Short mmCIF file of C-alpha atoms and ligand atoms in Angstrom, two decimals:
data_model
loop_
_atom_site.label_atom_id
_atom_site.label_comp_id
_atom_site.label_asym_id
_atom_site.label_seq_id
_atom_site.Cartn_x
_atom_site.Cartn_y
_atom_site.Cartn_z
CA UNK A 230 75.11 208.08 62.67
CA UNK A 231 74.37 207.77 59.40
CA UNK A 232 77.44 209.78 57.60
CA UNK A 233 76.49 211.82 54.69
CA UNK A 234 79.30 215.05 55.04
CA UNK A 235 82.11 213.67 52.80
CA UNK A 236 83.95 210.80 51.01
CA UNK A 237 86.62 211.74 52.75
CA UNK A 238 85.34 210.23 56.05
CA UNK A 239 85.84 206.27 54.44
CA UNK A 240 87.51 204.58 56.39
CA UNK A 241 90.80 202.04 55.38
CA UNK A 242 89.56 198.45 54.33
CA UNK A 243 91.31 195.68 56.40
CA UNK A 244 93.44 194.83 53.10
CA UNK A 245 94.74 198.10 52.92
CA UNK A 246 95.32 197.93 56.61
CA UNK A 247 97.68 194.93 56.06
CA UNK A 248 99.22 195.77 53.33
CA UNK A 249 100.50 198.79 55.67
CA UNK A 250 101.62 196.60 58.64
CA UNK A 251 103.89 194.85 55.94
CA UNK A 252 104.68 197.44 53.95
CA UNK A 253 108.77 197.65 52.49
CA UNK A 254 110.12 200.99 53.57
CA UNK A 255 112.75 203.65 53.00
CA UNK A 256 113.20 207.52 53.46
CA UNK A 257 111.81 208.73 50.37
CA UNK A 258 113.37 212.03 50.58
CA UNK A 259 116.46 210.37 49.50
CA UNK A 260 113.96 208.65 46.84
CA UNK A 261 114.23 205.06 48.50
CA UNK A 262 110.73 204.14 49.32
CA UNK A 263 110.24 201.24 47.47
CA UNK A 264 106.74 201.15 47.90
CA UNK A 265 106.02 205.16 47.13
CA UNK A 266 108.27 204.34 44.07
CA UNK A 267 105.54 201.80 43.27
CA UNK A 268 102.90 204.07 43.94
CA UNK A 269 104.36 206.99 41.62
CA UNK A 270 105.68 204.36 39.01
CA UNK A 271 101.70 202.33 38.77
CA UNK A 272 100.16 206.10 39.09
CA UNK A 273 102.10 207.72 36.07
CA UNK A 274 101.58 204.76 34.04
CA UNK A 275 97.52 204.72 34.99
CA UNK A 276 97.47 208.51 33.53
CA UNK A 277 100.20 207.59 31.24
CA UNK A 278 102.38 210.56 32.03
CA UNK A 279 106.35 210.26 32.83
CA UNK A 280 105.95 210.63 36.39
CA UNK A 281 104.48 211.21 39.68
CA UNK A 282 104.54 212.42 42.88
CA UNK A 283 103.28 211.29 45.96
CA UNK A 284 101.59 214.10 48.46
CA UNK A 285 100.05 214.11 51.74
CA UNK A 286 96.68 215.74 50.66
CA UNK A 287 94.48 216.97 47.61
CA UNK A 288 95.57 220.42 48.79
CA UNK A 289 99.36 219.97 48.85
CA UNK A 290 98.93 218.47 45.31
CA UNK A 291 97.34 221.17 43.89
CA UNK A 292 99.53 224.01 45.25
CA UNK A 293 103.00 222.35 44.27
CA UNK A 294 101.29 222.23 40.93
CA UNK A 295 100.84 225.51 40.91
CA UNK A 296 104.01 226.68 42.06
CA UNK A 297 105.94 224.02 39.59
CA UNK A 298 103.62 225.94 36.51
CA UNK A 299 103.88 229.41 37.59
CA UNK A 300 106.34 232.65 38.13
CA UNK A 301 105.41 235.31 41.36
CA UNK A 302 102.92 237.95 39.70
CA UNK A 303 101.36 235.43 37.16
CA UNK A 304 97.84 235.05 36.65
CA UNK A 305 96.09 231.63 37.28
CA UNK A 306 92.43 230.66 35.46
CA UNK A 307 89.98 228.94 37.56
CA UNK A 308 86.60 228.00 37.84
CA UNK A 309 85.03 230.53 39.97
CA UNK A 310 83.53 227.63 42.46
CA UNK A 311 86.50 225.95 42.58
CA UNK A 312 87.94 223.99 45.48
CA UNK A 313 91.40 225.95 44.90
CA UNK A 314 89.92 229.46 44.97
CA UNK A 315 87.25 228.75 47.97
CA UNK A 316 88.54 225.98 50.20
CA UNK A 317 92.24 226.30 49.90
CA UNK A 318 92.90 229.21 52.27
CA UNK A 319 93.94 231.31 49.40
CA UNK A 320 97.14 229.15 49.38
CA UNK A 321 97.77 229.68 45.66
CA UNK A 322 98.33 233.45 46.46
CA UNK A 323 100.32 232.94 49.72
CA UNK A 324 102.58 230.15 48.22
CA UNK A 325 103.06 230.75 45.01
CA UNK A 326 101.91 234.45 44.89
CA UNK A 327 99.91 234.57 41.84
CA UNK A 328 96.54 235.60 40.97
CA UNK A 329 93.53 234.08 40.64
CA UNK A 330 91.06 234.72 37.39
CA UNK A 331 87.87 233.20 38.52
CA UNK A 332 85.33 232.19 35.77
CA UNK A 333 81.96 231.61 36.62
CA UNK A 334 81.19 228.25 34.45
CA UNK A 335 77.64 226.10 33.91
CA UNK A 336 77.67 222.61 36.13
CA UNK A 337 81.48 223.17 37.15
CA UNK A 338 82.74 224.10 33.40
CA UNK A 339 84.29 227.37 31.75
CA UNK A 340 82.99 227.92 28.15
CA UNK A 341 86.07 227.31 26.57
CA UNK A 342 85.49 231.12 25.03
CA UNK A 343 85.30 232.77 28.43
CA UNK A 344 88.57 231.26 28.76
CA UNK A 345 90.04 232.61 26.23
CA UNK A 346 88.78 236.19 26.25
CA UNK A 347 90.26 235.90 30.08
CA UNK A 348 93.91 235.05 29.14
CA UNK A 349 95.81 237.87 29.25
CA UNK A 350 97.33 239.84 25.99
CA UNK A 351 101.13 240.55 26.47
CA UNK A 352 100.83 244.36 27.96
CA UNK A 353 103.34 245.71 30.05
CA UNK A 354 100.30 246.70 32.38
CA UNK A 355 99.00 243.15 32.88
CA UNK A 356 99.99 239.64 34.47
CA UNK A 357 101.49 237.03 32.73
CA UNK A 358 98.61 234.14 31.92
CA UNK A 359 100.60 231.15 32.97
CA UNK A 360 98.27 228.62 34.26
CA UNK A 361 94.38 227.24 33.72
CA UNK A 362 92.82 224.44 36.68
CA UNK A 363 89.98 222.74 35.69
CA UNK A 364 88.16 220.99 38.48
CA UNK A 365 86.90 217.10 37.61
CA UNK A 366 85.00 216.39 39.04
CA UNK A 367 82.85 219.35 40.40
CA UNK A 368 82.86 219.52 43.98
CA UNK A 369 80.42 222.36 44.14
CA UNK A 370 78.08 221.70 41.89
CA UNK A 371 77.97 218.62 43.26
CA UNK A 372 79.85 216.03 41.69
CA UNK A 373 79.43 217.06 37.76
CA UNK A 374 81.64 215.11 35.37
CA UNK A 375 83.12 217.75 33.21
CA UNK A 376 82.71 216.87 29.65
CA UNK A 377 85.78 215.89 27.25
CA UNK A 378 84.77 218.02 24.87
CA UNK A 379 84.99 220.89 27.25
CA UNK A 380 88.31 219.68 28.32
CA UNK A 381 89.67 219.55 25.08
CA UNK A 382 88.26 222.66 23.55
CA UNK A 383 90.45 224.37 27.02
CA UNK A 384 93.21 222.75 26.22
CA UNK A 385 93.23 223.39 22.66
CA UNK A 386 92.92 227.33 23.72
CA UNK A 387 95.67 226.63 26.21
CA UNK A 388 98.10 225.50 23.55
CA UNK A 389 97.37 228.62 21.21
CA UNK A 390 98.40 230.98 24.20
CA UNK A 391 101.10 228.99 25.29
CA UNK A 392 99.53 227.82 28.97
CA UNK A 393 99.79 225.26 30.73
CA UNK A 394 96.57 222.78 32.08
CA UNK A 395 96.24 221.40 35.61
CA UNK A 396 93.41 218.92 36.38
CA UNK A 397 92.37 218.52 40.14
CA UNK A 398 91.07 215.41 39.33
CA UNK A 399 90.90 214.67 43.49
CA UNK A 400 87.68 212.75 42.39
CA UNK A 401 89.09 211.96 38.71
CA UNK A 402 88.17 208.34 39.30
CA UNK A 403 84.63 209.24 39.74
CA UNK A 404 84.44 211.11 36.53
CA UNK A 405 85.91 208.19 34.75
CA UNK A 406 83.42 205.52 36.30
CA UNK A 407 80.26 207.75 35.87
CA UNK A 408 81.75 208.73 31.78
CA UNK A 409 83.51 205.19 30.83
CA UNK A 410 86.46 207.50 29.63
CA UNK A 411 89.83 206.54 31.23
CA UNK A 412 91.47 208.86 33.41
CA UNK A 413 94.52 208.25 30.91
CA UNK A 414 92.09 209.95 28.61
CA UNK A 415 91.09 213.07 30.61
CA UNK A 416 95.04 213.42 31.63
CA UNK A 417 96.32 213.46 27.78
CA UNK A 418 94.64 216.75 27.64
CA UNK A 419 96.67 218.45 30.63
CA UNK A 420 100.47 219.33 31.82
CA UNK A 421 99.06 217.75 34.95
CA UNK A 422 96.72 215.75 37.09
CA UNK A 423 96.13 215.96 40.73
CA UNK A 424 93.77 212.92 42.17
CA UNK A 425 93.16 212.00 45.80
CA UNK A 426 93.39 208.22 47.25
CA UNK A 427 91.73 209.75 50.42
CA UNK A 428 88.41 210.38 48.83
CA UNK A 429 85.99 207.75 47.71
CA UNK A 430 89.27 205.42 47.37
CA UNK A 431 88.68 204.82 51.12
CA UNK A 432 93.04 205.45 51.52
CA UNK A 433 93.45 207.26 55.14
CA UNK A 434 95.98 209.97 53.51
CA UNK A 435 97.27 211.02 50.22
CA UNK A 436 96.88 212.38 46.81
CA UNK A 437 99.06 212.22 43.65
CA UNK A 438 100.33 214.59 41.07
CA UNK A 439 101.42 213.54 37.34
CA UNK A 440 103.09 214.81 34.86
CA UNK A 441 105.74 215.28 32.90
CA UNK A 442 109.56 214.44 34.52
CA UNK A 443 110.90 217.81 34.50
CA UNK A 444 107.51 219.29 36.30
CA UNK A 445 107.16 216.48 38.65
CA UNK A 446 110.91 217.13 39.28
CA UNK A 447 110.19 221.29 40.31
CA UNK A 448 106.99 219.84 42.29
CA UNK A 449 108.79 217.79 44.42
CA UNK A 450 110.98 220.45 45.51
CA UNK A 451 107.95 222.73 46.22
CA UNK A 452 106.46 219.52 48.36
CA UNK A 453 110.15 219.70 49.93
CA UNK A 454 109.87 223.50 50.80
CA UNK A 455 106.31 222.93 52.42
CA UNK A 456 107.70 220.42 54.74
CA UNK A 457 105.97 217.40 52.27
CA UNK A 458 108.52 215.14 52.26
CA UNK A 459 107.46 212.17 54.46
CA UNK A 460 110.42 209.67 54.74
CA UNK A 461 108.83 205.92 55.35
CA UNK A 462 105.98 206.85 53.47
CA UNK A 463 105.75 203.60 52.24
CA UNK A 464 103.39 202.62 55.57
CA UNK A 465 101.15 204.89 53.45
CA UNK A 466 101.58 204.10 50.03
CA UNK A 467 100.88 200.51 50.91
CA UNK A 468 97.33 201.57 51.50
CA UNK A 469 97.29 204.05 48.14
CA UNK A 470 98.07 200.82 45.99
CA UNK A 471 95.37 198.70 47.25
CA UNK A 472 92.92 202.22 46.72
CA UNK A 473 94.28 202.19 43.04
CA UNK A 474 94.06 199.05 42.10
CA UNK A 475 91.17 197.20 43.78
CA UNK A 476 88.89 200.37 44.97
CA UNK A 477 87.99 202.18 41.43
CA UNK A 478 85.24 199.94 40.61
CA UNK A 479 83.18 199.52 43.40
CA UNK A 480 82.37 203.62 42.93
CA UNK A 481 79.77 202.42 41.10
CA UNK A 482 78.53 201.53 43.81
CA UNK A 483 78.36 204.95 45.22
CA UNK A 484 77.24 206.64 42.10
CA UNK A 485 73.79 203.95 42.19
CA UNK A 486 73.09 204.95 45.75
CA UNK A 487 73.29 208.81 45.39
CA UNK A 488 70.87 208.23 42.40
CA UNK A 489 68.73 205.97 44.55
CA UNK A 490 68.95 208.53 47.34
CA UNK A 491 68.12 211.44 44.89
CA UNK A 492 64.87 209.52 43.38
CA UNK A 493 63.76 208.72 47.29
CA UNK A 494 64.33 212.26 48.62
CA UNK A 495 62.13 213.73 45.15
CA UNK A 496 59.24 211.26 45.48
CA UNK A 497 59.09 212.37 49.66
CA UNK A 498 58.88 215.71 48.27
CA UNK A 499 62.15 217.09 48.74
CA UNK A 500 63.93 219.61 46.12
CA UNK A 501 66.13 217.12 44.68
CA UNK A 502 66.89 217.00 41.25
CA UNK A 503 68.06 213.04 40.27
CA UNK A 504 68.97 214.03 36.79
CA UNK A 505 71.58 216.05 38.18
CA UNK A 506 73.30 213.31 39.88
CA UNK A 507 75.91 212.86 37.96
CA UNK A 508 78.71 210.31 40.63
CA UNK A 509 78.40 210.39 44.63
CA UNK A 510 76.71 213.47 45.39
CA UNK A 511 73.31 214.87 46.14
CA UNK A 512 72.30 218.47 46.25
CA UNK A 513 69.24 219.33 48.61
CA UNK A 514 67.41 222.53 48.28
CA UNK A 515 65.58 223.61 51.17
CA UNK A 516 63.73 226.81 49.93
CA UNK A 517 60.52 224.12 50.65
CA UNK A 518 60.95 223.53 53.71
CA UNK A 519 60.46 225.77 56.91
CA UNK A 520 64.27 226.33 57.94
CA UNK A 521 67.39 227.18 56.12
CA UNK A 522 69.93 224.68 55.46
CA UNK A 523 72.26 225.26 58.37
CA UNK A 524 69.58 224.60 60.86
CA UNK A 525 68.16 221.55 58.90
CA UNK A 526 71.87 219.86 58.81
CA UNK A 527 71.26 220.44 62.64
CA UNK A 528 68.33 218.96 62.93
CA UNK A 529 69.10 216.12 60.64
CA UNK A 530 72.49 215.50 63.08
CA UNK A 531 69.98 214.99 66.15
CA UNK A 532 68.46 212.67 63.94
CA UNK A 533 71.14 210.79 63.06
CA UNK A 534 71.93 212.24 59.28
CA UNK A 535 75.46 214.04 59.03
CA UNK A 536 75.71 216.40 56.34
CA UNK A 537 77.25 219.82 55.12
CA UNK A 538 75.35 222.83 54.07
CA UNK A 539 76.81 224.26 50.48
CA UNK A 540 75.13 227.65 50.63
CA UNK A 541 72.27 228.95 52.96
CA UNK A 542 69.57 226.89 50.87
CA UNK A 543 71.45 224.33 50.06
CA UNK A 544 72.95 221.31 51.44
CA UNK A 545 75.48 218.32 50.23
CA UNK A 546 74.39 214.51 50.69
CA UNK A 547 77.82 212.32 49.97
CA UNK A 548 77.36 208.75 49.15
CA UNK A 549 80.50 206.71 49.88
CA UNK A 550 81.64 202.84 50.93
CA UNK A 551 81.33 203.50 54.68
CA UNK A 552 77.23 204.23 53.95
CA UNK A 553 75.56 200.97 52.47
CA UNK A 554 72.27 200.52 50.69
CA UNK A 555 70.77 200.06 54.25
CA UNK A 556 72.07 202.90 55.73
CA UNK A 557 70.30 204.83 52.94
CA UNK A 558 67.28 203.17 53.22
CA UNK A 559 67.25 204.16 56.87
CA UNK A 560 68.34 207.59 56.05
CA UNK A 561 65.58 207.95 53.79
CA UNK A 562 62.74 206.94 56.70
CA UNK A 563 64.56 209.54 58.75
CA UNK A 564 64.10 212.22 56.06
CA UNK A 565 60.16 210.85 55.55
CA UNK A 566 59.88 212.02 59.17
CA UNK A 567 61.58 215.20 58.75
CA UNK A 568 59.86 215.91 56.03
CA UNK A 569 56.40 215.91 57.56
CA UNK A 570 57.57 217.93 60.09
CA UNK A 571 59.71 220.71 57.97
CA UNK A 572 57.67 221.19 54.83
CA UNK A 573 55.94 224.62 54.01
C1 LIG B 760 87.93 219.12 44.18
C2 LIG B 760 88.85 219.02 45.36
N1 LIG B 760 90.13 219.36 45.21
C3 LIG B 760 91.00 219.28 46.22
C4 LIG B 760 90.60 218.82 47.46
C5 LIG B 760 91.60 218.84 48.60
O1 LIG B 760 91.90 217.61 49.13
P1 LIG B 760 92.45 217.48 50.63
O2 LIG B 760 91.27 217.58 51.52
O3 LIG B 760 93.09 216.12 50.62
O4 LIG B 760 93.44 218.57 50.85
C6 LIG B 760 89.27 218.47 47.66
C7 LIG B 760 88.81 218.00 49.00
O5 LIG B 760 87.66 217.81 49.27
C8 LIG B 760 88.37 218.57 46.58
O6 LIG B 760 87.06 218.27 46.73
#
């Protein structure tokens, strides 16, 4: 099977897999982990913040973020195809009962203006505007690097109304590597940063979230209340080092094939649009071809190709260290045949 679905499905390199066989533990609930205190100590200086705070998952990250940044009955600004208001079980209102202000935004970003005209004036009648989440990179719209300039012009906004900014940066790393700006670069402009090991990092768990002390402080109680605290951690940590300091390059890697993959798919005749490949993902439109997209990810499966529809026309392609070059080239002989078979 050639395994298309996710980034998430890499699995741990053999270093990382030794470097968790000897990794130095402790119970880091008590805070003596030495090796998540290593994690937390090189992550915080990578996105030069005060701290950090080790999490089981992208998910947990974001939602003690939003609990550490928000009061019950505040309103929270989001991108309206967000990963934390459609994949995230509506945790944000369960957990931390606030509300969600979607904004609909062009390749994963708010105009900094809609933004603004959506924070809320101080009326007795309406929420409290305590938080804005921008999404880097864009899961949804597959894999778009949101620009600085959009970044900024947010948090510039931010700082006139008083909010705070939280990054879910799980794929941060890809952003950086497809823009040449530094995550340290992208961070300076939020409260916070969320970014996943778990992802194209090839880690088998965890996700980190940065900021300043006193937040990081309030998140790791929240991580404490939702049963995040993980005593000898460290087995895991071990493996988040090696992701952060030997893995971020070789996305490159990842970002070349999806392009490749893109430019192959167009020239068979698929709806694929290679300028819009942007880091490790590929967006296939099937409106040419003679099924939707949830019965062509089926058909692809019995022929070896595992992806995930994102809509009824459309469906994600994920490059990722666990497919090679070869893989793709085989992938891409598989979708020939499909192709001939499938096309209006
Ligand atoms: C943009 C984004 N944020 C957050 C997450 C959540 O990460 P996890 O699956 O580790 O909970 C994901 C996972 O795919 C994601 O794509």
């Amino acid at each position: 099977m050639i395994d298309l679905r996710s980034d998430t499905v890499t699995k741990p390199t053999e270093e990382m897999r030794r470097a968790m066989a000897q990794a130095e533990v402790g119970d880091d609930v008590y805070g003596e982990d030495p090796t998540v205190n290593e994690l937390e100590r090189i992550s915080a200086e990578m996105f030069g913040k005060e701290a950090a705070l080790f999490v089981p998952s992208g998910t947990m990250g974001n939602q003690v973020s939003i609990m550490a940044h928000t009061q019950r009955g505040d309103e929270v600004i989001l991108e309206a195809d967000s990963h934390i208001f459609w994949y995230e079980v509506g945790a944000l209102s369960v957990l931390s009962a606030v509300m969600p202000h979607p904004i609909k935004g062009r390749n994963g970003a708010m105009d900094p203006e809609d933004v603004r005209k959506a924070i809320r004036p101080k009326n007795i009648h309406f929420p409290r505007t305590s938080l804005i989440v921008i999404e880097n990179t864009h899961n949804r719209s597959g894999g778009k690097v949101i620009p600085i300039e959009n970044i900024k012009a947010i948090r510039n906004i931010a700082k006139e109304y008083d909010v705070s900014v939280h990054i879910d940066g799980a794929r941060i790393f890809n952003a950086s590597v497809a823009s040449g700006i530094p995550v340290k670069e992208y961070a300076k402009y939020a409260d916070s940063v969320m970014f996943c090991l778990s992802k194209g990092l090839c880690a088998p768990v965890g996700s980190l979230v940065v900021g300043e002390k006193q937040f990081i402080e309030k998140a790791r109680k929240a991580r404490k209340m939702l049963g995040g605290g993980m005593r000898q951690a460290g087995i895991l940590a071990a493996a988040g080092i090696v992701a952060l300091t030997k893995m971020v390059d070789r996305l490159k890697e990842d970002h070349d094939n999806a392009k490749f993959l893109a430019t192959k798919l167009k020239e068979i005749g698929y709806m694929v649009n290679p300028e819009e490949v942007e880091t490790n993902m590929v967006i296939l439109e099937t409106s040419n071809l003679s099924v939707d997209a949830s019965r062509f990810v089926k058909i692809m499966e019995e022929n070896g190709i595992l992806s995930n529809t994102i809509s009824e026309s459309s469906i994600r392609l994920v490059t990722h260290k666990d497919v090679s070059r070869k893989d793709i080239e085989e992938a891409l002989n598989i979708f020939e045949k499909l192709f001939r078979k499938f096309s209006r």
